[in-house]
mmCIF file of C-alpha atoms and ligand atoms in Angstrom:
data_model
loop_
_atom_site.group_PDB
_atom_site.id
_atom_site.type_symbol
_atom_site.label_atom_id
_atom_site.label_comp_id
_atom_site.label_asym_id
_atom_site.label_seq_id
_atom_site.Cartn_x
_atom_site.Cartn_y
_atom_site.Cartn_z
ATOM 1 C CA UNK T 1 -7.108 12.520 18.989
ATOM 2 C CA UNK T 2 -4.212 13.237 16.221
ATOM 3 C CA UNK T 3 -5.423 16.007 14.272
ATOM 4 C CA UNK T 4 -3.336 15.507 10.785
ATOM 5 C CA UNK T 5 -4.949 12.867 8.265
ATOM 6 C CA UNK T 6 -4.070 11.547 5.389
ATOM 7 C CA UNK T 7 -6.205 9.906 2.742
ATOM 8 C CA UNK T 8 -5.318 7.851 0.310
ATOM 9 C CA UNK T 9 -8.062 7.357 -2.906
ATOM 10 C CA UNK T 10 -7.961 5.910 -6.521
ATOM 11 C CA UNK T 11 -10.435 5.515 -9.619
ATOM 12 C CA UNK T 12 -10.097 4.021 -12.896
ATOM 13 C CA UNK T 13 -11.747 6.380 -15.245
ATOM 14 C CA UNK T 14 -10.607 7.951 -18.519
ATOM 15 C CA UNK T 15 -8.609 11.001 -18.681
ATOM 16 C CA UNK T 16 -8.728 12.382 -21.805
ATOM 17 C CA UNK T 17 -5.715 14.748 -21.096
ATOM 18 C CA UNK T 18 -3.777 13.880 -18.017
ATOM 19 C CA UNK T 19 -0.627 16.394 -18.918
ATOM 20 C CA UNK T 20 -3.288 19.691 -18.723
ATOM 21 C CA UNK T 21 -5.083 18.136 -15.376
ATOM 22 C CA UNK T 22 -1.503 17.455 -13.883
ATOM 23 C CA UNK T 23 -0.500 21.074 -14.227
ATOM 24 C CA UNK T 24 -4.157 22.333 -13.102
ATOM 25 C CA UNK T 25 -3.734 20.366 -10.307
ATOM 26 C CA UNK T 26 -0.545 21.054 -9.279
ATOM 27 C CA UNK T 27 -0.582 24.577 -9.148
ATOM 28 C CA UNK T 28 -4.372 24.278 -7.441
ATOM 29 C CA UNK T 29 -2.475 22.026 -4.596
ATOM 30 C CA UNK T 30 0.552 24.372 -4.561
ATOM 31 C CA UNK T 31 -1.493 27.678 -4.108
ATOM 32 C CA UNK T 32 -3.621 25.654 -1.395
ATOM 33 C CA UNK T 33 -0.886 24.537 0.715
ATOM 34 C CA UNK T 34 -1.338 20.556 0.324
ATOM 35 C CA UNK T 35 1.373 18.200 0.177
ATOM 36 C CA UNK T 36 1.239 14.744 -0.806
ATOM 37 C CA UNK T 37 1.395 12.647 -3.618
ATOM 38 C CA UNK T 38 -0.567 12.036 -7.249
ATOM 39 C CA UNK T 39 -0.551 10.100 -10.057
ATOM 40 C CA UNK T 40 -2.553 10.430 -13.510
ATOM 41 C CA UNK T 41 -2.733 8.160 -15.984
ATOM 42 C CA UNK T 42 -4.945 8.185 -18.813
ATOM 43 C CA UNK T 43 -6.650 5.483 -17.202
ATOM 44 C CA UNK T 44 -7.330 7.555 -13.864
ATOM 45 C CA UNK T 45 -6.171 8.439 -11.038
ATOM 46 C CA UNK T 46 -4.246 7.745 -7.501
ATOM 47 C CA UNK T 47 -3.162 9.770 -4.558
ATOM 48 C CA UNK T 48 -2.518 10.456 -0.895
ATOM 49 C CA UNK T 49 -2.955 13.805 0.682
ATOM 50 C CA UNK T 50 -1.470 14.403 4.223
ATOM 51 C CA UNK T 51 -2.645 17.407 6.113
ATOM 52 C CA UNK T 52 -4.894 18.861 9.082
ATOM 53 C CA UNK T 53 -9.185 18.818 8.818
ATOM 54 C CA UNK T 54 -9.073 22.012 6.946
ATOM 55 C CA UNK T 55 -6.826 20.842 3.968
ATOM 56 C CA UNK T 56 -8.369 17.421 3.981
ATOM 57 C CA UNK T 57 -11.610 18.872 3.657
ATOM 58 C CA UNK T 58 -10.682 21.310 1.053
ATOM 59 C CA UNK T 59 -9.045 19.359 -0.801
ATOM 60 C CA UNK T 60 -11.863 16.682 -0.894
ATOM 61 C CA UNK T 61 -14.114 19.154 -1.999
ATOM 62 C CA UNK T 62 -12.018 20.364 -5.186
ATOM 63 C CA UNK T 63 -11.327 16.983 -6.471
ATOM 64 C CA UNK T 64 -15.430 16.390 -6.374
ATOM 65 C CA UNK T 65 -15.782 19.296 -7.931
ATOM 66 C CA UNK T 66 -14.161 17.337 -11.096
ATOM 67 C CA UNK T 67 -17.178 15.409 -12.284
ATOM 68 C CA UNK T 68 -15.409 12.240 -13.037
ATOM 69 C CA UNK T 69 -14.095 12.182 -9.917
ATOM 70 C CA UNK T 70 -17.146 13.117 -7.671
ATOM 71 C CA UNK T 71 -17.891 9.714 -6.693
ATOM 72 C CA UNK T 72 -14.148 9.126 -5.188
ATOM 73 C CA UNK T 73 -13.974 6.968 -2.025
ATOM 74 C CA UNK T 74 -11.029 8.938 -0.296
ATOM 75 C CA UNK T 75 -9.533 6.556 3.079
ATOM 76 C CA UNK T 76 -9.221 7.771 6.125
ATOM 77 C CA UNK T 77 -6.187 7.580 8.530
ATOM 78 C CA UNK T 78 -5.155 9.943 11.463
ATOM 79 C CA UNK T 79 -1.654 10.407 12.248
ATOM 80 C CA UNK T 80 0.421 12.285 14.652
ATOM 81 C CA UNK T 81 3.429 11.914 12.181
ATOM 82 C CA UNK T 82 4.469 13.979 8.980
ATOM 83 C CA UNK T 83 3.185 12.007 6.341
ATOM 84 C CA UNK T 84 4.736 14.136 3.564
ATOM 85 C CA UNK T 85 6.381 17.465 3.046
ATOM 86 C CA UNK T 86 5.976 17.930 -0.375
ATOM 87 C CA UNK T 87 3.403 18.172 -3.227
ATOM 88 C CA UNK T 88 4.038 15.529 -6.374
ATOM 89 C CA UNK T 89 1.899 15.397 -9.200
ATOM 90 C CA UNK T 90 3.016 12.951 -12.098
ATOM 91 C CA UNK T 91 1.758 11.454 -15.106
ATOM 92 C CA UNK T 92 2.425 7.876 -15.942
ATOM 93 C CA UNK T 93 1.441 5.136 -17.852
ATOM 94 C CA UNK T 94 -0.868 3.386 -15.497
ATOM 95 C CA UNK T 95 -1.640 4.758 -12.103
ATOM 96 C CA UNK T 96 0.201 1.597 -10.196
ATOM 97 C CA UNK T 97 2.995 -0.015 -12.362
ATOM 98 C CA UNK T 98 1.849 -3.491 -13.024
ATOM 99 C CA UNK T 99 2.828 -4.057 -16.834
ATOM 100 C CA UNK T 100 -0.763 -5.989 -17.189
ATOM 101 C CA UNK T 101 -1.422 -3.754 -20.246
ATOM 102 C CA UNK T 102 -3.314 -6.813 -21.805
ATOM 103 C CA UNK T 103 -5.711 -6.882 -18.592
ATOM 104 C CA UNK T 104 -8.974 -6.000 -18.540
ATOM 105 C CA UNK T 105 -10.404 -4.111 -15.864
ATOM 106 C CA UNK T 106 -13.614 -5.344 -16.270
ATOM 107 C CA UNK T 107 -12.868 -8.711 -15.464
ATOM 108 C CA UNK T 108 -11.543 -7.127 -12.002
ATOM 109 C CA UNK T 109 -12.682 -9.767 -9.512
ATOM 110 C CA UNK T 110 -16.170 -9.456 -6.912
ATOM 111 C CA UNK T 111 -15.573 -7.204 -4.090
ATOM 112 C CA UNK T 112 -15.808 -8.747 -0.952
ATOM 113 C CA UNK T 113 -16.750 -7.112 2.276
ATOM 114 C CA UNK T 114 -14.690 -6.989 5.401
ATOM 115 C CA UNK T 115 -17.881 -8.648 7.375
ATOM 116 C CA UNK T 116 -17.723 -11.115 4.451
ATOM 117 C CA UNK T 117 -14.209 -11.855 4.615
ATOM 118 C CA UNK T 118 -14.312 -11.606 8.720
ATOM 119 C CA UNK T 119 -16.745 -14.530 8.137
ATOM 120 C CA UNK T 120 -14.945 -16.901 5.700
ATOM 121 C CA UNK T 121 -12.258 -16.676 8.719
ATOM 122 C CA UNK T 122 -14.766 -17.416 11.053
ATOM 123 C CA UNK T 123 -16.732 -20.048 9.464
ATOM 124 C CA UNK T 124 -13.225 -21.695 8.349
ATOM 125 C CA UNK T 125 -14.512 -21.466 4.998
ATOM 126 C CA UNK T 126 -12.218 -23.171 2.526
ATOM 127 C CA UNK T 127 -10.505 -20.477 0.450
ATOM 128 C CA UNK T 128 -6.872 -19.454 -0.094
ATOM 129 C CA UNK T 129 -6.163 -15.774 0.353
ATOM 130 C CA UNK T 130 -3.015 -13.683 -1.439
ATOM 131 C CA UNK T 131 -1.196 -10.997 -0.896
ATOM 132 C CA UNK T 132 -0.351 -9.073 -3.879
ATOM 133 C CA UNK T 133 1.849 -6.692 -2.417
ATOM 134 C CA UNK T 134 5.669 -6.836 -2.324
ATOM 135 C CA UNK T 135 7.647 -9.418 -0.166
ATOM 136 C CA UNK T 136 8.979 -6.028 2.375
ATOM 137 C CA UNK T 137 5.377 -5.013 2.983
ATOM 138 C CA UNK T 138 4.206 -8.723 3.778
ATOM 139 C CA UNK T 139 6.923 -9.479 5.865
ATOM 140 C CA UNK T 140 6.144 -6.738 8.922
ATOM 141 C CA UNK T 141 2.089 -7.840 8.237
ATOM 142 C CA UNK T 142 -0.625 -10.051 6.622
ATOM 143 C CA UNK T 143 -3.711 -11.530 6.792
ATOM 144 C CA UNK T 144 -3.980 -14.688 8.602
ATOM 145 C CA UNK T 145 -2.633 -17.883 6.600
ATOM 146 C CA UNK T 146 -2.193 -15.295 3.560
ATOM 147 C CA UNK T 147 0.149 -16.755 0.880
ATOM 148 C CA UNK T 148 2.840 -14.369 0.622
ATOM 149 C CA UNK T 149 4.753 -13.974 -2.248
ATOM 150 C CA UNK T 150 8.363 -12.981 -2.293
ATOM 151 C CA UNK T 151 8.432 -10.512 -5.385
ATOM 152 C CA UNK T 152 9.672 -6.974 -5.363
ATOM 153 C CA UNK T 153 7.626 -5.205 -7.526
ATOM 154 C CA UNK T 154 3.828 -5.465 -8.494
ATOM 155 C CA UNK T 155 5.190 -6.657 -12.257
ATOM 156 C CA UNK T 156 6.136 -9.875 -10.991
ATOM 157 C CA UNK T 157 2.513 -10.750 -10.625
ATOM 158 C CA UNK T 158 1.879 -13.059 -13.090
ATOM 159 C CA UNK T 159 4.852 -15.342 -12.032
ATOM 160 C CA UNK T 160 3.366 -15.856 -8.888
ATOM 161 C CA UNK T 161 -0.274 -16.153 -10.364
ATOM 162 C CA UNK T 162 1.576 -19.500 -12.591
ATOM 163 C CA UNK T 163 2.672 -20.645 -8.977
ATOM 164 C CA UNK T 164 -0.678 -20.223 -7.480
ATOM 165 C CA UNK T 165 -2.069 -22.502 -11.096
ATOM 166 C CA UNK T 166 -2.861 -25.539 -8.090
ATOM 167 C CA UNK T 167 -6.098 -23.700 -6.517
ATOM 168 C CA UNK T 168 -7.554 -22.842 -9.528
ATOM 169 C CA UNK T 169 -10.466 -24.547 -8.865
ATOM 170 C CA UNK T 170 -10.429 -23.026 -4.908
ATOM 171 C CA UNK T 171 -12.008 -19.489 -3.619
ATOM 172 C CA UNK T 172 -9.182 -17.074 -3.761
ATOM 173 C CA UNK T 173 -9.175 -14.052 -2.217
ATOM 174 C CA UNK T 174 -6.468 -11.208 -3.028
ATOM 175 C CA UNK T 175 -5.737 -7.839 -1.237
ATOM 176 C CA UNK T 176 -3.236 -5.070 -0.938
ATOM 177 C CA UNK T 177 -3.014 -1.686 0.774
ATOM 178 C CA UNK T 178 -6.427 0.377 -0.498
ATOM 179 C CA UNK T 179 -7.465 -2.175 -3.174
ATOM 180 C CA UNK T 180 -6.075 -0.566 -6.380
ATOM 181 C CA UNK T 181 -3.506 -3.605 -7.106
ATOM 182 C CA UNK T 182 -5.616 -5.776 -6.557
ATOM 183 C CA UNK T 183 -8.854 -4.671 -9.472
ATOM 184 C CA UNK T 184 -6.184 -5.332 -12.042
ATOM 185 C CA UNK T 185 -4.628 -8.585 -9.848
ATOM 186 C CA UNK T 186 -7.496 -10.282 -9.707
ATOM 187 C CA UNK T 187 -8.363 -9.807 -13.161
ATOM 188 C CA UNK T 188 -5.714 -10.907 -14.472
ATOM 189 C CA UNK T 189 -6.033 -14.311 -12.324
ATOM 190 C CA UNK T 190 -9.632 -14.514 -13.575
ATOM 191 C CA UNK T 191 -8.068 -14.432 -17.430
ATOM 192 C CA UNK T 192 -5.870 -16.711 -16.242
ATOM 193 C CA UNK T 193 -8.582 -19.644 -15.394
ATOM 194 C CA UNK T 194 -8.743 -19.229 -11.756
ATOM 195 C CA UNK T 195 -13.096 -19.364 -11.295
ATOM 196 C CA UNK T 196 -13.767 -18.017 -7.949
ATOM 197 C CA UNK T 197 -11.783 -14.980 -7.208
ATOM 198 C CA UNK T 198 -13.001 -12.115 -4.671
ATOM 199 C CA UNK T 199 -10.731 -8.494 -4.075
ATOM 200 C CA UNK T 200 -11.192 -7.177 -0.465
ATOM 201 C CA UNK T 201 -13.503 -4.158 -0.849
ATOM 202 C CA UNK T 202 -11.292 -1.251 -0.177
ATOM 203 C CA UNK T 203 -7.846 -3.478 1.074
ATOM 204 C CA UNK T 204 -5.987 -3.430 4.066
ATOM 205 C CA UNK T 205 -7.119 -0.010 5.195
ATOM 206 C CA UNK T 206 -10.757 -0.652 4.877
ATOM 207 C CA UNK T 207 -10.320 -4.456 6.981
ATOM 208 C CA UNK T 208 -8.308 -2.881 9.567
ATOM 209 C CA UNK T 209 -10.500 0.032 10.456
ATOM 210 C CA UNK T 210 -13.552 -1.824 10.835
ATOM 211 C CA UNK T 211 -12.052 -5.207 12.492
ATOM 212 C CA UNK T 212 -9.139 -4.526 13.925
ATOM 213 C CA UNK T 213 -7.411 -7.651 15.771
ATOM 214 C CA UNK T 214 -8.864 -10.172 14.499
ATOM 215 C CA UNK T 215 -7.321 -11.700 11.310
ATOM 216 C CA UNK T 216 -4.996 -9.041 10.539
ATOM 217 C CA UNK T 217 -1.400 -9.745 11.891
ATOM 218 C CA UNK T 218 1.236 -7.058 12.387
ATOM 219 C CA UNK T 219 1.737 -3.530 10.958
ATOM 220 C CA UNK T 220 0.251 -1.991 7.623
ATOM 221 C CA UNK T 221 3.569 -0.707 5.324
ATOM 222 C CA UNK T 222 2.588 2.672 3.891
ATOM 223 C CA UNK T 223 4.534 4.418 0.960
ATOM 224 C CA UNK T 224 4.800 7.956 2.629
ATOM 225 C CA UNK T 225 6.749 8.667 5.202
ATOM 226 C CA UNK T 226 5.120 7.510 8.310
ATOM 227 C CA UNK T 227 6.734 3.969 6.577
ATOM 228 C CA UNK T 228 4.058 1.742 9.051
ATOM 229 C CA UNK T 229 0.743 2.002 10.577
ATOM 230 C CA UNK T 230 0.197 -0.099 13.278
ATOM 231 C CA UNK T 231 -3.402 -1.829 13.257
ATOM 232 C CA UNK T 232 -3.774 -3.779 16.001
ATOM 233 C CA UNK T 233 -3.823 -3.329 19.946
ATOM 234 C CA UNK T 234 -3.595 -6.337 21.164
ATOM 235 C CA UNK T 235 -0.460 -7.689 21.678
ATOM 236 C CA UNK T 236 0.382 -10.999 20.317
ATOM 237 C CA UNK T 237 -1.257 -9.351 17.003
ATOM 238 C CA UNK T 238 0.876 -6.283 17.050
ATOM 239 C CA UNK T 239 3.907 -7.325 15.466
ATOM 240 C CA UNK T 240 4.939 -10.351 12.856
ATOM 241 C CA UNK T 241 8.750 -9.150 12.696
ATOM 242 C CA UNK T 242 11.635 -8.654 14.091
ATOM 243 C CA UNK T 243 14.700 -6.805 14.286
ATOM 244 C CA UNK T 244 17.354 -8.192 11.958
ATOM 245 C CA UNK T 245 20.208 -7.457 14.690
ATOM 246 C CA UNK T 246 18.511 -7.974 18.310
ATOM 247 C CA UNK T 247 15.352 -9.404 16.895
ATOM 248 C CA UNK T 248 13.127 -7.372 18.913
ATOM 249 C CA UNK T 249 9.800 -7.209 17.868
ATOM 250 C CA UNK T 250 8.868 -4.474 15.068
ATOM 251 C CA UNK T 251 7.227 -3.664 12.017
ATOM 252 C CA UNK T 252 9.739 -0.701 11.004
ATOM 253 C CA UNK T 253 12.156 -1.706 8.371
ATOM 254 C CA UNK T 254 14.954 0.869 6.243
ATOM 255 C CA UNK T 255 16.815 0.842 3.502
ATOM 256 C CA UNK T 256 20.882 0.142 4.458
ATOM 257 C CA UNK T 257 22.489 3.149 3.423
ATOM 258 C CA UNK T 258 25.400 1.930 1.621
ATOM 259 C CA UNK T 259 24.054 2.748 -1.693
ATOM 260 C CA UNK T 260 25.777 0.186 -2.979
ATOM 261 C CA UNK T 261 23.712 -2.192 -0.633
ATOM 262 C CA UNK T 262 20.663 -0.211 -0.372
ATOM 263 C CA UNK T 263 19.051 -4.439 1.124
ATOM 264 C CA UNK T 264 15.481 -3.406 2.876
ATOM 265 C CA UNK T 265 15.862 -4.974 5.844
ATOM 266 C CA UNK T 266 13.522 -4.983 9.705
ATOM 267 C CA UNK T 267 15.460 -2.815 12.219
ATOM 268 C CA UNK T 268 14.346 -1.706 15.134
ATOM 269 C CA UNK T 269 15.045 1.998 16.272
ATOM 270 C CA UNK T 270 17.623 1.707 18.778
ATOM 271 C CA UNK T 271 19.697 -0.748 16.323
ATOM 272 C CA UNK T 272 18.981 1.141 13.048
ATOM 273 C CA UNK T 273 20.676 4.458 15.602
ATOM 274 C CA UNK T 274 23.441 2.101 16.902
ATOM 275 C CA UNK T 275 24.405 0.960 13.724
ATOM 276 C CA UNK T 276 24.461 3.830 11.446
ATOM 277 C CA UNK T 277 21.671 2.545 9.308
ATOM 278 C CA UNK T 278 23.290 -0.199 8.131
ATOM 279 C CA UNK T 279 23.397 -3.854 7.873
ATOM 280 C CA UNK T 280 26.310 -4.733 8.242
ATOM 281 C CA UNK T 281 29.911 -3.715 9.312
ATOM 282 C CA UNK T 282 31.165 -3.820 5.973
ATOM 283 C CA UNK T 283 28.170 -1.478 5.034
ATOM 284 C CA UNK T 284 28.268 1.266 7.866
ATOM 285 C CA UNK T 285 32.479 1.717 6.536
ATOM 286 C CA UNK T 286 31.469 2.128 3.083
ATOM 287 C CA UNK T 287 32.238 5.221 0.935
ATOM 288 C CA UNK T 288 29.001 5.835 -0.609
ATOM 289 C CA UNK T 289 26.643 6.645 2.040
ATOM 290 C CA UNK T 290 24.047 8.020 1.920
ATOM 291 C CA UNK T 291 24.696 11.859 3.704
ATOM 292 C CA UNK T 292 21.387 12.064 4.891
ATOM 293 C CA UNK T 293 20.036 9.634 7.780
ATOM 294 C CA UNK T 294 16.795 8.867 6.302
ATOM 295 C CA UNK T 295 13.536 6.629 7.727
HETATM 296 ZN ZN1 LIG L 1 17.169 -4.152 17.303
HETATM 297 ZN ZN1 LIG L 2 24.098 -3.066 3.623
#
C-alpha cells in the first residue's frame, strides 16, 4: 500500500472573515509541516492536502476543530507520487471561479448516488449526462456517453448550458472532479428551465472508488501535481487517449513549453522526453522556453 494521501474537501458556508482565517491557517499549516493547497472565499471553503497518515490525520482534526467546518467530507486518495511541495492558502472571490454570481446555491441540483447512477447505466435509463469540467480533463476520461463540452474554463458554463436548451425536458445528470462545480452547475441549469437535473454525490472521486470499471472510461485529471489518477484496471477501460505524436495510449497530457505556445496537448512519456516538451519543431527551437522541464 502507498502510504502518502491526499484529500481533497469543499463546503459552502459563510465566512465572515476569510483574510484573518487565511493567515490563521497558513501559519497553523506552515508550523505543522502540510503542504497543499486552499482556497477561502466568503462563501467557504476548498482544498487538497497531500501528505503521510500522520499529517492527514492531523490536519483533519484541526480543520474539525473549526465548528463550521466539522461536518467536512474530506476524499480520500493514496498515492505513491508527490502531490505537492508547497503550502498555498488564498482568498478569492468564490472558492471555484465560475462567474455564476447570480446563482443560487440552493437551487443546487439532487444528489445522486453512485449505486443510483451505476443503475441508470444499467437499467439504460433515458437520461443525458454532462461533464462540466474543462475540454483537457474530458479528453484523457469520462463517463460513458457523457456530453463533453469543449470549454476551457468553468466560466464558459452557461454557453454550453444554451447548447444543451434541447433536453430540457430529459433527466440530466452533471459531474466533475469532487462535486464542487457541479452544486453551482446544476443550479444554474435548474434556473435555466432544465426540470430534472441530478449532481453525482461527491463526483468523479466518489464514482470511481466505489465502482471502478464500469462506466467510468480513462484517467481522472487532478490539479496537483500527480496531473492523472488512473481509475480503472481493466484494460480496454484504462485509457480514452492517445499520444499526440505516436498515439500510444495515455491519459498524461503537458503544457508545450514554448511559452508562446503553451497548447495542452496528450503526450506520452517517452515522446514528451524525445521531444523536448514540445509540440512541434517550430516549438522545441523557440526562444522562450520554459528553463524548467516541468510535468
Ligand atoms: Zn508518444
Ligand atoms: Zn507548441
Amino acid at each position: 500500500m502507498y502510504k502518502n494521501k491526499v484529500i481533497s474537501f469543499y463546503k459552502y458556508v459563510a465566512i465572515e472573515n476569510p483574510e484573518a482565517l487565511m493567515k490563521e491557517h497558513l501559519e497553523w499549516c506552515r508550523e505543522n509541516g502540510i503542504l497543499g493547497k486552499v482556497y477561502l472565499a466568503k462563501e467557504g471553503i476548498s482544498g487538497s492536502i497531500f501528505g503521510d497518515e500522520d499529517a492527514i490525520s492531523k490536519y483533519k482534526e484541526h480543520l474539525k476543530n473549526y465548528k463550521i467546518f466539522e461536518d467536512v467530507w474530506f476524499k480520500e486518495t493514496t498515492t505513491d507520487q508527490i502531490a505537492y511541495s508547497k503550502m498555498h492558502v488564498r482568498v478569492k472571490e468564490e472558492i471555484v471561479n465560475s462567474g455564476l454570481s447570480d446563482t443560487k446555491l440552493e437551487h443546487t441540483a439532487p444528489k445522486l448516488t453512485p449505486e443510483q447512477l451505476l443503475k441508470f447505466y444499467e437499467d439504460k435509463k433515458d437520461f443525458v449526462i454532462v461533464d462540466a469540467r474543462n475540454w483537457y480533463e474530458s479528453k484523457i476520461g469520462k463517463f460513458k456517453n457523457a456530453i463533453t463540452p469543449q470549454i476551457t474554463h468553468f466560466r464558459e458554463w452557461p454557453k454550453v448550458v444554451e447548447l444543451l436548451s434541447e433536453h430540457k425536458d430529459k433527466t440530466i445528470v452533471t459531474y466533475c472532479t469532487g462535486g464542487i462545480r457541479c452544486e453551482k452547475a446544476s443550479a444554474y441549469m435548474r434556473e435555466q428551465g432544465f426540470k430534472d437535473v441530478y449532481q453525482i454525490d461527491g463526483g468523479i472521486l466518489n464514482y470511481i472508488q466505489q465502482f471502478p470499471d464500469t462506466f467510468w472510461e480513462g484517467g481522472m485529471f487532478v490539479f496537483d501535481d500527480r496531473k492523472v489518477l488512473d481509475s480503472n484496471t481493466k484494460e480496454e477501460l484504462k485509457y480514452i487517449a492517445s499520444c499526440y505524436f505516436c498515439n500510444k495510449p495515455t491519459s498524461y497530457h503537458i503544457n508545450c513549453h514554448n511559452q508562446d505556445c503553451d497548447k495542452i496537448f496528450v503526450c506520452c512519456h517517452e515522446c514528451k522526453i524525445e521531444k523536448e516538451y514540445c509540440c512541434s519543431e517550430e516549438c522545441r527551437t523557440s526562444e522562450n522556453k520554459r528553463k524548467k522541464y516541468d510535468g
